[in-house]
Coordinates of C-alpha atoms in Angstrom, one line a residue:
M1 CA 79.8 -43.6 48.1
S2 CA 77.0 -45.7 46.6
T3 CA 73.4 -44.6 46.6
K4 CA 70.7 -47.2 47.1
I5 CA 67.7 -47.0 44.8
I6 CA 64.6 -48.0 46.6
P7 CA 62.0 -49.6 44.4
A8 CA 58.8 -47.6 44.0
E9 CA 56.6 -50.3 45.3
I10 CA 58.3 -50.3 48.8
R11 CA 58.8 -46.6 49.2
P12 CA 56.8 -45.0 52.1
Y13 CA 53.5 -43.7 50.9
K14 CA 53.1 -39.9 51.1
K15 CA 49.7 -38.4 51.2
K16 CA 49.1 -35.9 48.5
K17 CA 48.2 -32.5 49.7
I18 CA 44.9 -31.4 48.3
K19 CA 45.0 -27.7 47.3
I20 CA 41.7 -25.9 47.8
S21 CA 41.5 -22.7 45.9
L22 CA 39.4 -19.7 46.6
F23 CA 37.3 -20.5 43.5
D24 CA 36.5 -24.0 44.8
V25 CA 35.3 -22.5 48.1
I26 CA 33.1 -19.9 46.4
N27 CA 31.8 -22.4 43.9
T28 CA 30.9 -24.8 46.7
I29 CA 29.1 -22.1 48.7
I30 CA 27.1 -21.0 45.6
L31 CA 26.1 -24.6 44.8
I32 CA 25.0 -25.2 48.4
L33 CA 22.9 -22.0 48.4
F34 CA 21.4 -23.0 45.0
S35 CA 20.5 -26.4 46.3
L36 CA 18.8 -24.9 49.3
I37 CA 16.8 -22.5 47.1
V38 CA 15.7 -25.4 44.9
L39 CA 14.8 -27.8 47.8
Y40 CA 13.3 -25.4 50.3
P41 CA 9.9 -24.9 48.5
F42 CA 9.4 -28.7 48.4
Y43 CA 10.4 -28.9 52.1
Q44 CA 7.9 -26.2 53.0
C45 CA 5.2 -28.1 51.1
V46 CA 5.9 -31.2 53.2
I47 CA 5.8 -29.4 56.6
I48 CA 2.6 -27.6 55.6
S49 CA 1.0 -30.9 54.7
F50 CA 1.8 -32.2 58.2
S51 CA 0.5 -29.1 59.9
D52 CA -2.9 -28.5 61.5
G53 CA -5.1 -26.7 59.1
T54 CA -6.7 -24.5 61.8
D55 CA -3.3 -23.5 63.0
I56 CA -2.2 -22.5 59.5
T57 CA -5.4 -20.4 59.0
M58 CA -5.3 -18.7 62.4
N59 CA -1.5 -18.2 62.9
G60 CA -0.1 -18.0 59.4
M61 CA 2.4 -19.9 57.4
V62 CA 5.1 -22.2 58.8
Y63 CA 8.6 -22.0 57.4
L64 CA 11.0 -24.3 59.3
W65 CA 8.8 -26.7 61.4
P66 CA 5.1 -27.3 62.0
R67 CA 3.8 -25.5 65.0
K68 CA 1.2 -28.2 65.5
W69 CA 1.7 -31.6 63.9
S70 CA -1.3 -33.3 62.2
I71 CA -1.9 -36.0 59.6
D72 CA -5.6 -35.0 59.2
S73 CA -5.0 -33.7 55.7
F74 CA -3.6 -37.1 54.6
T75 CA -6.4 -38.9 56.4
Y76 CA -8.9 -36.6 54.7
M77 CA -7.4 -37.6 51.3
I78 CA -7.0 -41.3 51.9
D79 CA -10.4 -41.9 53.6
N80 CA -12.2 -40.7 50.5
D81 CA -14.4 -43.4 49.1
E82 CA -13.0 -42.9 45.6
F83 CA -9.3 -43.0 46.7
I84 CA -8.6 -46.7 46.3
R85 CA -10.4 -47.0 43.0
A86 CA -8.7 -43.9 41.6
A87 CA -5.3 -45.1 42.8
V88 CA -5.8 -48.4 40.9
N89 CA -6.9 -46.6 37.8
S90 CA -3.9 -44.2 37.9
V91 CA -1.5 -47.1 38.3
V92 CA -3.0 -49.1 35.5
R93 CA -3.1 -46.1 33.1
T94 CA 0.4 -45.1 34.0
V95 CA 1.9 -48.5 33.4
A96 CA -0.1 -49.4 30.3
G97 CA -0.1 -45.9 28.8
A98 CA 3.6 -45.4 29.2
L99 CA 4.5 -48.8 27.8
I100 CA 2.2 -48.5 24.8
A101 CA 3.4 -45.0 24.1
V102 CA 7.1 -46.1 24.2
V103 CA 6.4 -49.0 21.8
T104 CA 4.4 -47.0 19.3
T105 CA 6.6 -43.9 19.3
S106 CA 9.8 -45.9 19.1
G107 CA 8.4 -47.9 16.2
Y108 CA 7.5 -44.7 14.3
A109 CA 11.0 -43.4 14.9
Y110 CA 12.6 -46.7 13.9
A111 CA 10.8 -46.6 10.6
L112 CA 11.8 -43.0 9.9
S113 CA 15.4 -43.8 10.7
H114 CA 15.5 -45.7 7.3
N115 CA 16.2 -43.3 4.4
E116 CA 14.8 -45.9 2.0
L117 CA 11.3 -45.7 3.6
K118 CA 8.7 -44.7 1.0
L119 CA 6.8 -41.4 1.8
R120 CA 9.2 -40.8 4.6
K121 CA 9.0 -37.0 4.2
L122 CA 5.2 -37.2 4.4
Y123 CA 5.2 -39.2 7.6
T124 CA 7.6 -36.8 9.1
A125 CA 5.5 -33.8 8.1
L126 CA 2.4 -35.4 9.6
G127 CA 4.2 -36.1 12.9
L128 CA 5.5 -32.5 13.0
I129 CA 2.0 -31.1 12.5
T130 CA 0.8 -32.9 15.6
M131 CA 3.7 -31.4 17.5
Y132 CA 2.8 -27.8 16.7
F133 CA -1.0 -27.8 16.0
G134 CA -4.0 -29.2 17.9
G135 CA -7.6 -29.7 16.8
G136 CA -9.1 -27.8 19.8
L137 CA -11.3 -29.0 22.6
I138 CA -14.6 -29.3 20.8
P139 CA -13.3 -31.1 17.7
T140 CA -11.2 -33.4 19.8
F141 CA -14.2 -34.2 22.0
L142 CA -16.4 -35.0 19.0
V143 CA -13.7 -37.3 17.6
I144 CA -13.3 -39.0 20.9
R145 CA -17.0 -39.6 21.1
S146 CA -17.4 -40.7 17.5
V147 CA -14.7 -43.4 17.8
G148 CA -16.3 -44.8 20.9
L149 CA -13.7 -43.7 23.5
F150 CA -16.0 -41.5 25.6
D151 CA -16.5 -43.1 29.0
N152 CA -13.9 -45.8 28.0
F153 CA -10.7 -46.5 29.8
L154 CA -8.9 -46.5 26.5
V155 CA -9.4 -42.8 26.3
Y156 CA -6.5 -42.5 28.8
I157 CA -4.1 -44.6 26.6
L158 CA -4.8 -44.3 22.9
P159 CA -4.9 -40.5 22.4
T160 CA -1.5 -40.3 24.2
A161 CA 0.1 -43.3 22.5
F162 CA 2.2 -41.0 20.2
S163 CA 4.5 -38.0 20.9
M164 CA 6.5 -36.4 18.1
F165 CA 8.9 -34.9 20.6
N166 CA 9.7 -38.3 22.1
A167 CA 9.9 -39.7 18.5
M168 CA 12.6 -37.1 17.7
V169 CA 14.6 -38.3 20.8
F170 CA 14.3 -41.9 19.6
L171 CA 15.1 -40.9 16.0
A172 CA 18.3 -39.1 17.1
N173 CA 19.4 -42.2 18.9
F174 CA 18.5 -44.7 16.2
R175 CA 20.4 -42.7 13.6
G176 CA 23.5 -43.0 15.7
V177 CA 23.4 -46.8 15.6
P178 CA 25.8 -48.1 12.9
K179 CA 23.9 -49.5 9.9
E180 CA 26.4 -52.3 9.8
L181 CA 24.8 -53.7 12.9
E182 CA 21.5 -54.1 11.2
E183 CA 23.1 -55.5 8.0
S184 CA 25.0 -58.1 10.1
A185 CA 21.7 -59.1 11.8
T186 CA 20.0 -59.4 8.4
I187 CA 22.8 -61.6 7.1
D188 CA 22.4 -63.9 10.1
G189 CA 18.7 -64.3 9.3
S190 CA 17.1 -61.8 11.7
N191 CA 14.0 -60.0 10.5
E192 CA 13.0 -56.4 11.4
L193 CA 11.2 -57.4 14.6
V194 CA 14.0 -59.6 15.9
Y195 CA 16.6 -56.9 15.2
Y196 CA 14.4 -54.3 16.9
F197 CA 13.6 -56.2 20.1
R198 CA 16.7 -58.2 20.6
I199 CA 19.4 -55.8 19.4
L200 CA 18.2 -52.3 19.0
V201 CA 16.2 -52.0 22.2
P202 CA 18.9 -53.4 24.6
I203 CA 21.6 -51.0 23.2
S204 CA 19.2 -48.1 23.3
M205 CA 17.9 -48.8 26.8
P206 CA 18.9 -45.4 28.3
V207 CA 16.7 -43.6 25.7
F208 CA 13.8 -46.0 26.3
A209 CA 14.1 -45.5 30.1
C210 CA 14.2 -41.7 29.6
V211 CA 11.1 -41.6 27.4
L212 CA 9.3 -44.1 29.6
L213 CA 9.8 -41.8 32.6
F214 CA 8.5 -38.8 30.6
D215 CA 5.4 -40.7 29.6
A216 CA 4.8 -42.2 33.1
V217 CA 5.0 -38.8 34.8
A218 CA 2.6 -37.3 32.3
Q219 CA 0.1 -40.2 32.7
W220 CA 0.3 -40.1 36.5
N221 CA -0.4 -36.4 36.7
A222 CA -3.1 -36.2 34.1
Y223 CA -6.6 -35.3 35.2
Y224 CA -8.0 -33.2 32.4
D225 CA -8.9 -36.1 30.2
C226 CA -10.8 -37.7 33.1
M227 CA -12.7 -34.5 33.7
I228 CA -13.7 -34.0 30.0
Y229 CA -14.0 -37.5 28.5
T230 CA -15.5 -39.6 31.3
Q231 CA -18.7 -39.6 33.4
N232 CA -18.4 -43.0 35.0
D233 CA -17.1 -42.8 38.6
N234 CA -15.3 -46.2 38.1
L235 CA -12.9 -44.4 35.6
I236 CA -11.9 -41.6 38.0
V237 CA -8.1 -41.1 38.5
L238 CA -6.1 -40.0 41.5
A239 CA -5.2 -36.5 40.2
H240 CA -8.9 -35.8 39.5
V241 CA -9.9 -36.9 43.0
F242 CA -7.3 -34.6 44.6
A243 CA -8.6 -31.7 42.5
K244 CA -12.2 -32.3 43.6
M245 CA -11.2 -32.6 47.2
L246 CA -9.3 -29.4 47.0
L247 CA -12.3 -27.6 45.6
T248 CA -14.4 -29.1 48.4
A249 CA -11.9 -27.8 51.0
Q250 CA -12.0 -24.3 49.4
Y251 CA -15.8 -24.4 49.5
I252 CA -15.8 -25.2 53.2
E253 CA -13.4 -22.4 53.9
Q254 CA -15.7 -20.0 52.0
R255 CA -18.7 -21.1 54.1
V256 CA -16.6 -20.6 57.3
A257 CA -15.7 -17.1 56.2
D258 CA -19.3 -16.3 55.5
A259 CA -20.4 -17.7 58.9
A260 CA -17.7 -15.6 60.6
I261 CA -19.0 -12.5 58.9
A262 CA -22.6 -13.4 60.0
G263 CA -21.4 -13.6 63.6
A264 CA -21.0 -17.3 64.3
S265 CA -19.3 -18.4 67.5
A266 CA -15.7 -19.8 67.5
E267 CA -17.0 -23.2 68.4
E268 CA -19.3 -23.3 65.4
L269 CA -16.5 -22.1 63.1
M270 CA -14.2 -24.8 64.5
A271 CA -16.9 -27.5 63.9
M272 CA -17.4 -26.3 60.4
R273 CA -13.8 -26.1 59.5
G274 CA -12.3 -29.2 61.1
S275 CA -8.5 -29.6 61.3
V276 CA -7.8 -29.3 57.5
S277 CA -7.7 -26.3 55.2
S278 CA -7.5 -25.9 51.5
L279 CA -3.7 -25.2 51.8
T280 CA -2.9 -28.2 53.8
T281 CA -5.1 -30.3 51.6
Q282 CA -3.4 -29.0 48.5
M283 CA 0.1 -29.8 50.0
A284 CA -1.0 -33.3 51.1
G285 CA -2.3 -34.1 47.7
M286 CA 0.9 -32.9 46.1
V287 CA 3.0 -35.0 48.5
L288 CA 0.9 -38.1 47.8
T289 CA 1.2 -37.4 44.0
V290 CA 5.0 -36.8 44.0
A291 CA 6.0 -39.6 46.4
P292 CA 5.5 -42.5 44.0
I293 CA 7.5 -40.7 41.2
M294 CA 10.3 -40.0 43.7
C295 CA 10.4 -43.6 44.7
I296 CA 10.8 -44.7 41.0
Y297 CA 13.1 -42.0 39.8
P298 CA 16.3 -43.2 41.6
F299 CA 16.1 -46.5 39.8
L300 CA 15.9 -44.8 36.4
Q301 CA 18.2 -41.9 37.2
K302 CA 21.3 -43.3 35.5
Y303 CA 19.3 -44.2 32.4
F304 CA 17.6 -40.8 32.5
I305 CA 20.7 -38.8 32.4
K306 CA 22.5 -40.9 29.9
G307 CA 19.4 -41.1 27.7
I308 CA 19.1 -37.3 27.5
M309 CA 22.8 -37.0 26.6
V310 CA 22.5 -39.7 23.9
G311 CA 19.3 -38.2 22.4
S312 CA 20.9 -34.7 22.3
L313 CA 24.3 -35.6 20.9
K314 CA 23.6 -38.3 18.4
G315 CA 22.4 -37.2 15.0

């Protein structure tokens, strides 16, 4: 009796049974719970920002859904006379500051990646000193004023143009690039700048994108330098505007509380308070600040994750 052998390509397809172990079930549940714990605070901030400020003050916090929907907190933020000017300044300082910081920091790291660099140890030591020690507020302010950066838009860009931490990330990546690649480029007639911009930058793009995101987030959220080093209203940034408006909302709430103690009527208190509160204002400002970064992050996520891995493993 002969047995026919059926070729593998015409055998009927059998679905493989997926075995789900108890460990997989428990691990999935734990990860879902952890994700909810991480995401819920941000979700609560969003629903508070869309809540009526009076309702939050009178009836307490909301946890799952706004009791009374309102966009007055966002309107209060956006209708401010300084909002558009501050938004433009924040965008310009973020783009220019992040790009300049990446170029200067990566150039410093590229130079240190060459062992034949003269005074290499001295340059490294100077960079490490800036990482662990600062000059203090008053000496820094005096330096800023003496070099002409006070009330100057460049005060947002030049003092933050170098970061030793980011330089170490670049340095770890550059040291992992084979030296033969640079030698081949030199033999073909490329100079240092051609090799850096046309060869090294493209193959190190994940690290550049990672550091660029770090610098962009830091520039976008910065407000302290605006508060200390500028007096011109034309140089105000968005984070500083939000901070000022939050203080204004807190001041109004304090006045309402004082009026309530003095025996003011409910109508008078409502007129003084309006439909916003310091809490809803704070959450609306946070949502407006975080939203642009959240829109940009998905486009850089693949570079961000890969850049961290490359910067941490190469050496």
